[in-house]
XYZ file of N, CA and C in Angstrom:
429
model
N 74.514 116.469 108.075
C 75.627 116.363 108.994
C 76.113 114.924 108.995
N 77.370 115.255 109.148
C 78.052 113.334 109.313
C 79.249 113.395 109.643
N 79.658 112.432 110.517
C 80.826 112.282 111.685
C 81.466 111.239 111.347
N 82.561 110.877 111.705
C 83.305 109.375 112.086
C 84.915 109.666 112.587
N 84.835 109.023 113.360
C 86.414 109.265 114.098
C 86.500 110.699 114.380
N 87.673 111.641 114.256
C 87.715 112.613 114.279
C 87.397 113.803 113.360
N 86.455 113.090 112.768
C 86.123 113.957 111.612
C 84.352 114.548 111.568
N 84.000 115.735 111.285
C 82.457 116.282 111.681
C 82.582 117.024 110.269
N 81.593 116.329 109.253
C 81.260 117.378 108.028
C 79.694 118.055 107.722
N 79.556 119.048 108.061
C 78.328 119.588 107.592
C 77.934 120.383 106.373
N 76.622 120.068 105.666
C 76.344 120.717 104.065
C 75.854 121.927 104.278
N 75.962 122.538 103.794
C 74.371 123.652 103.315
C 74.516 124.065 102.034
N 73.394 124.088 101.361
C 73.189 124.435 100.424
C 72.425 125.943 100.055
N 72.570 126.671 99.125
C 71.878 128.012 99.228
C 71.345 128.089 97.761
N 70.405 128.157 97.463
C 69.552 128.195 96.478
C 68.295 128.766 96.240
N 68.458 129.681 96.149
C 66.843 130.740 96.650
C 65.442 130.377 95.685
N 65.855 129.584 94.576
C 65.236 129.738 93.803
C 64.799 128.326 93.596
N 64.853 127.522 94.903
C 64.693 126.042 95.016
C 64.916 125.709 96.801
N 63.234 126.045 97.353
C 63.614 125.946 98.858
C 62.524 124.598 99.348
N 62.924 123.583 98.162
C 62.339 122.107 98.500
C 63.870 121.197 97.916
N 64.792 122.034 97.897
C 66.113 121.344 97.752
C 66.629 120.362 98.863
N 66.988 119.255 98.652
C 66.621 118.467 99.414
C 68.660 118.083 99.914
N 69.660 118.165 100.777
C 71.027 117.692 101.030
C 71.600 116.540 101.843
N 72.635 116.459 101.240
C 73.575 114.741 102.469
C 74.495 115.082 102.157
N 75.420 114.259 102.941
C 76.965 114.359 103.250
C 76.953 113.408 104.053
N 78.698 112.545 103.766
C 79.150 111.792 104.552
C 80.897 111.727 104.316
N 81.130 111.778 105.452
C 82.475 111.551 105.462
C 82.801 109.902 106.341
N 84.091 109.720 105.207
C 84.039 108.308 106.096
C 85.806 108.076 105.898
N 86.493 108.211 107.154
C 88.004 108.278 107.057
C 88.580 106.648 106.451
N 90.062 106.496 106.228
C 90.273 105.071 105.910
C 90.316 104.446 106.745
N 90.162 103.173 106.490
C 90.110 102.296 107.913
C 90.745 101.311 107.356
N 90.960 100.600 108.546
C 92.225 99.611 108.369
C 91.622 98.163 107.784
N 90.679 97.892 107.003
C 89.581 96.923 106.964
C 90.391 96.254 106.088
N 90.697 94.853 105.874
C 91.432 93.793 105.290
C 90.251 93.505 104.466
N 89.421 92.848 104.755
C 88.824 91.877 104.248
C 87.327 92.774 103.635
N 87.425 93.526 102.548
C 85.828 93.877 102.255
C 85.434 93.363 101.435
N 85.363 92.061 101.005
C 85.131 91.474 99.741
C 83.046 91.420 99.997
N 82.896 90.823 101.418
C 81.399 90.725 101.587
C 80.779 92.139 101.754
N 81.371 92.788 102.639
C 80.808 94.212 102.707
C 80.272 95.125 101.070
N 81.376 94.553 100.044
C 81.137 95.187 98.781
C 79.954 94.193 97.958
N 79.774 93.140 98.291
C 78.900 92.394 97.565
C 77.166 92.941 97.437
N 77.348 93.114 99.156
C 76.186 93.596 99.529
C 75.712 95.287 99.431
N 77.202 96.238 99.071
C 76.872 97.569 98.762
C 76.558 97.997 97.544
N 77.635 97.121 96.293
C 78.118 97.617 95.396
C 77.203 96.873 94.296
N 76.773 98.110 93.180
C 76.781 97.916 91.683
C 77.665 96.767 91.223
N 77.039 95.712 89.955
C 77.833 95.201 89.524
C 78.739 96.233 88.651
N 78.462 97.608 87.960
C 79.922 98.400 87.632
C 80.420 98.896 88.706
N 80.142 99.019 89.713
C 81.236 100.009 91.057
C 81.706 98.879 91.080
N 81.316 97.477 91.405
C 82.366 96.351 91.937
C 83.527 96.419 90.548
N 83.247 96.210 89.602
C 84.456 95.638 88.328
C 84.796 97.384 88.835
N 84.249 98.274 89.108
C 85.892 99.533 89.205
C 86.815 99.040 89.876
N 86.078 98.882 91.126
C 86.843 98.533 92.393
C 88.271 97.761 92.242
N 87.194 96.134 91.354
C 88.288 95.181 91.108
C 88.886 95.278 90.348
N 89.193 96.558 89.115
C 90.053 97.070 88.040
C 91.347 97.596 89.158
N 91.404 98.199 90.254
C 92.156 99.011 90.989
C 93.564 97.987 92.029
N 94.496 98.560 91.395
C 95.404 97.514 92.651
C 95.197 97.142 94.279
N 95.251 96.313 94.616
C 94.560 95.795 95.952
C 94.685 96.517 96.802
N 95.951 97.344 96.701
C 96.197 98.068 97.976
C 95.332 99.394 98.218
N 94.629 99.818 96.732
C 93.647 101.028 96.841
C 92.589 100.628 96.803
N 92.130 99.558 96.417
C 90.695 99.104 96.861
C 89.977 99.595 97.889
N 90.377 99.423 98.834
C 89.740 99.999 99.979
C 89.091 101.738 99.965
N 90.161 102.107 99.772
C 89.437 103.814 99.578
C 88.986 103.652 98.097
N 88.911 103.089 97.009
C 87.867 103.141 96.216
C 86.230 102.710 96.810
N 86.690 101.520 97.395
C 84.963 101.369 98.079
C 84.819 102.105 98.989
N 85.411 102.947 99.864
C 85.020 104.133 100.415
C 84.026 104.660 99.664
N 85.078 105.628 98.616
C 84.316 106.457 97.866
C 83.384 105.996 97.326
N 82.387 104.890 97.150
C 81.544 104.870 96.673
C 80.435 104.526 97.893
N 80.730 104.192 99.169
C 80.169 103.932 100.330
C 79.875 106.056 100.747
N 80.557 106.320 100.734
C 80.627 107.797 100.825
C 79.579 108.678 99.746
N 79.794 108.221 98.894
C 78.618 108.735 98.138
C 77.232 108.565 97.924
N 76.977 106.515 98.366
C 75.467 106.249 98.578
C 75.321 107.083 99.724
N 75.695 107.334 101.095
C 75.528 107.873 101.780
C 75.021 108.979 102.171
N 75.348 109.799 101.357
C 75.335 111.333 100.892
C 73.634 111.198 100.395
N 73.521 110.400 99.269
C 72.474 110.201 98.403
C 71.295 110.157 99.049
N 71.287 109.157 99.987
C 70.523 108.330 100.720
C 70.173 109.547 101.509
N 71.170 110.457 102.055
C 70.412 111.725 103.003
C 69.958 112.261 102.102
N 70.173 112.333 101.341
C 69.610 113.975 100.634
C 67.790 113.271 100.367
N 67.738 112.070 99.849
C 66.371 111.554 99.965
C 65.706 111.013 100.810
N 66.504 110.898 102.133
C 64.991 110.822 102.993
C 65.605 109.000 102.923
N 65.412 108.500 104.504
C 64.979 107.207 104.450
C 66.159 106.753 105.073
N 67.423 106.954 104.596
C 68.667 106.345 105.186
C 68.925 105.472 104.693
N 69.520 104.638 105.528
C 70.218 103.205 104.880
C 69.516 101.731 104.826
N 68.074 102.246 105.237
C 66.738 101.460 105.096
C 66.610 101.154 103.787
N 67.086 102.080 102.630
C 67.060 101.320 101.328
C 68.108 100.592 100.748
N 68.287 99.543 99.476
C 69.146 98.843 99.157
C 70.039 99.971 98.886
N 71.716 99.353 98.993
C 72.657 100.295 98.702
C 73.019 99.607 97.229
N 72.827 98.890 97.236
C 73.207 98.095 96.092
C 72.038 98.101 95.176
N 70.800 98.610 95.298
C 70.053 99.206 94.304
C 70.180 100.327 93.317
N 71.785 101.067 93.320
C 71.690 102.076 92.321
C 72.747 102.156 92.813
N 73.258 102.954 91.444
C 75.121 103.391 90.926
C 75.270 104.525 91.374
N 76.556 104.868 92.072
C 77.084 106.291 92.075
C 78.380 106.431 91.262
N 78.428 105.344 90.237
C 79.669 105.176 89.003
C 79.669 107.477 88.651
N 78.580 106.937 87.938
C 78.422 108.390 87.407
C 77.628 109.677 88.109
N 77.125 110.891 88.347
C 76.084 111.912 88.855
C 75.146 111.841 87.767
N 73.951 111.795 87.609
C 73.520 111.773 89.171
C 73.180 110.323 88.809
N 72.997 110.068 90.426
C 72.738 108.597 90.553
C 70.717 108.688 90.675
N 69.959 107.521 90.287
C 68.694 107.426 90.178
C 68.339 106.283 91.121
N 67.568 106.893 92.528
C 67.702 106.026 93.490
C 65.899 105.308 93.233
N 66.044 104.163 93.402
C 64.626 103.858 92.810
C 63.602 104.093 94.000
N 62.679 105.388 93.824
C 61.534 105.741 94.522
C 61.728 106.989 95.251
N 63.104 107.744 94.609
C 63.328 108.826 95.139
C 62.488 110.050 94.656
N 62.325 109.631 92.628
C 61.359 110.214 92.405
C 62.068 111.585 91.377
N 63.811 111.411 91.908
C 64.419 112.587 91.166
C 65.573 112.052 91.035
N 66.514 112.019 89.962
C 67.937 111.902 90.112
C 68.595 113.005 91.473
N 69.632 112.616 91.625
C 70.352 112.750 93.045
C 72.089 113.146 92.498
N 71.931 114.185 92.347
C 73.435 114.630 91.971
C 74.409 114.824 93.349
N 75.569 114.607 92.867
C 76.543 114.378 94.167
C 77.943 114.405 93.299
N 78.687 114.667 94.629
C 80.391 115.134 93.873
C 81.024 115.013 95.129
N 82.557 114.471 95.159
C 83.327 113.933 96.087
C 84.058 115.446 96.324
N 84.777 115.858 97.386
C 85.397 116.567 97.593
C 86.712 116.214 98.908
N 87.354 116.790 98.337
C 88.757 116.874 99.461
C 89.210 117.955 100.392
N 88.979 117.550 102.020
C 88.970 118.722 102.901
C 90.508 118.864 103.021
N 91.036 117.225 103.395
C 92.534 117.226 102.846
C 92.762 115.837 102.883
N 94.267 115.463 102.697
C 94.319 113.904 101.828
C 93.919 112.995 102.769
N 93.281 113.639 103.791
C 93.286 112.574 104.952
C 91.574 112.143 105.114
N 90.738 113.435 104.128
C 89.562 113.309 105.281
C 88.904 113.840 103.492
N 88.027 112.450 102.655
C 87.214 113.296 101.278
C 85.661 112.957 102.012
N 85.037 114.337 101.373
C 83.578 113.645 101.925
C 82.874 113.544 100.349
N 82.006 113.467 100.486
C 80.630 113.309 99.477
C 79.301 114.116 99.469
N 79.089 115.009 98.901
C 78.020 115.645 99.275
C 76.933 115.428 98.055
N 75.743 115.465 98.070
C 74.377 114.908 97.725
C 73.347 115.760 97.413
N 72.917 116.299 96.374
C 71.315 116.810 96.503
C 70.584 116.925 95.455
N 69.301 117.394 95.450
C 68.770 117.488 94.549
C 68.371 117.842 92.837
N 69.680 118.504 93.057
C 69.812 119.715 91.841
C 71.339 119.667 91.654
N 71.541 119.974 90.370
C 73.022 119.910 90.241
C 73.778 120.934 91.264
N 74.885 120.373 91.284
C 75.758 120.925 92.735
C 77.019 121.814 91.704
N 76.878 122.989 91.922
C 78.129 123.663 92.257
C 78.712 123.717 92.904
N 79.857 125.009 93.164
C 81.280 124.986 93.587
C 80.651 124.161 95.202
N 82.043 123.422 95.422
C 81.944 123.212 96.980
C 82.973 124.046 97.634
N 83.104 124.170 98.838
C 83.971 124.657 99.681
C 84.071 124.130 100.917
N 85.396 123.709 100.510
C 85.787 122.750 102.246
C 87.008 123.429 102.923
N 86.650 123.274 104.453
C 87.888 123.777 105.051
C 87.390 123.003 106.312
N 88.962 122.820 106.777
C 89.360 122.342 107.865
C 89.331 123.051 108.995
N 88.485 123.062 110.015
C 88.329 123.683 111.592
C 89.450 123.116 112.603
N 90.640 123.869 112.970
C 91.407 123.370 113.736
C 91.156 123.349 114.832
N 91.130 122.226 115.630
C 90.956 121.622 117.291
C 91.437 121.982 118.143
N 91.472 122.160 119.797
C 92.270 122.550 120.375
C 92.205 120.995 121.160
N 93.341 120.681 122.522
C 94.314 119.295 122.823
C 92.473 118.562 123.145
N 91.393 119.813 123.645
C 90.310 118.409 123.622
C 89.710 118.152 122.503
N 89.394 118.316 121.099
C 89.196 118.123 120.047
C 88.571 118.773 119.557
N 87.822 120.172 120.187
C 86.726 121.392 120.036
C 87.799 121.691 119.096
N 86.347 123.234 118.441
C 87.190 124.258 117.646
C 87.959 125.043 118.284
N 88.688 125.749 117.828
C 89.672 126.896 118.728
C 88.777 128.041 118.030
């Protein structure tokens, strides 16, 4: 499960034939952040950073999302949180190899809509996802 602003994304995974499958997810909306040059020093791969800094300035930001969105994901699906380095392993490519996880960590970005991508995380290669949007009523519940 994972929240931010108005946004609540939850995983499940169904795999009968693998019930030590291990899942994460994170959603993380854009934010108005100017300045992530330190925030990325301390998250990012030296290849996620040169993506990043391949990308015109003005998309930078949701590129380091998406890769903040995906350690995230990772990091649940193994246990531990954000207690480990984020900047100890790539989510350039799937799966990413988190050191002491013990298993590669496959993960894939998805779009609920252009407003809101999450990242989901697990053990085993990931098929189809399926996202949908739960519409709110004026207090922010489901209808």
């Amino acid at each position: 499960v994972s929240h931010a602003g108005s946004w609540a994304v939850a995983a499940v995974s169904l795999d009968p034939k693998n019930d030590a499958l291990r899942i994460g997810c994170d959603v993380e909306p854009a934010a108005k952040r100017r300045d992530i040059e330190r925030l990325m020093a301390r998250v990012l791969t030296p290849d996620e950073r040169a993506a990043v800094e391949a990308i015109e300035p003005d998309a930078r930001l949701e590129a380091f999302l998406c890769y903040w969105r995906r350690k995230e994901a990772c990091l649940k699906a193994v246990g531990g949180g954000l207690s480990r380095l984020l900047a100890g392993f790539s989510t350039v490519a799937s799966p990413a190899r988190i050191p002491g996880a013990g298993q590669p960590v496959h993960f894939r970005d998805a779009e609920v809509t252009a407003a809101c991508i999450v990242a989901v995380a697990q053990s085993a290669p990931i098929g189809r996802v399926i996202c949908a949007e739960i519409p709110g009523d004026e207090t922010g519940g489901p209808t």
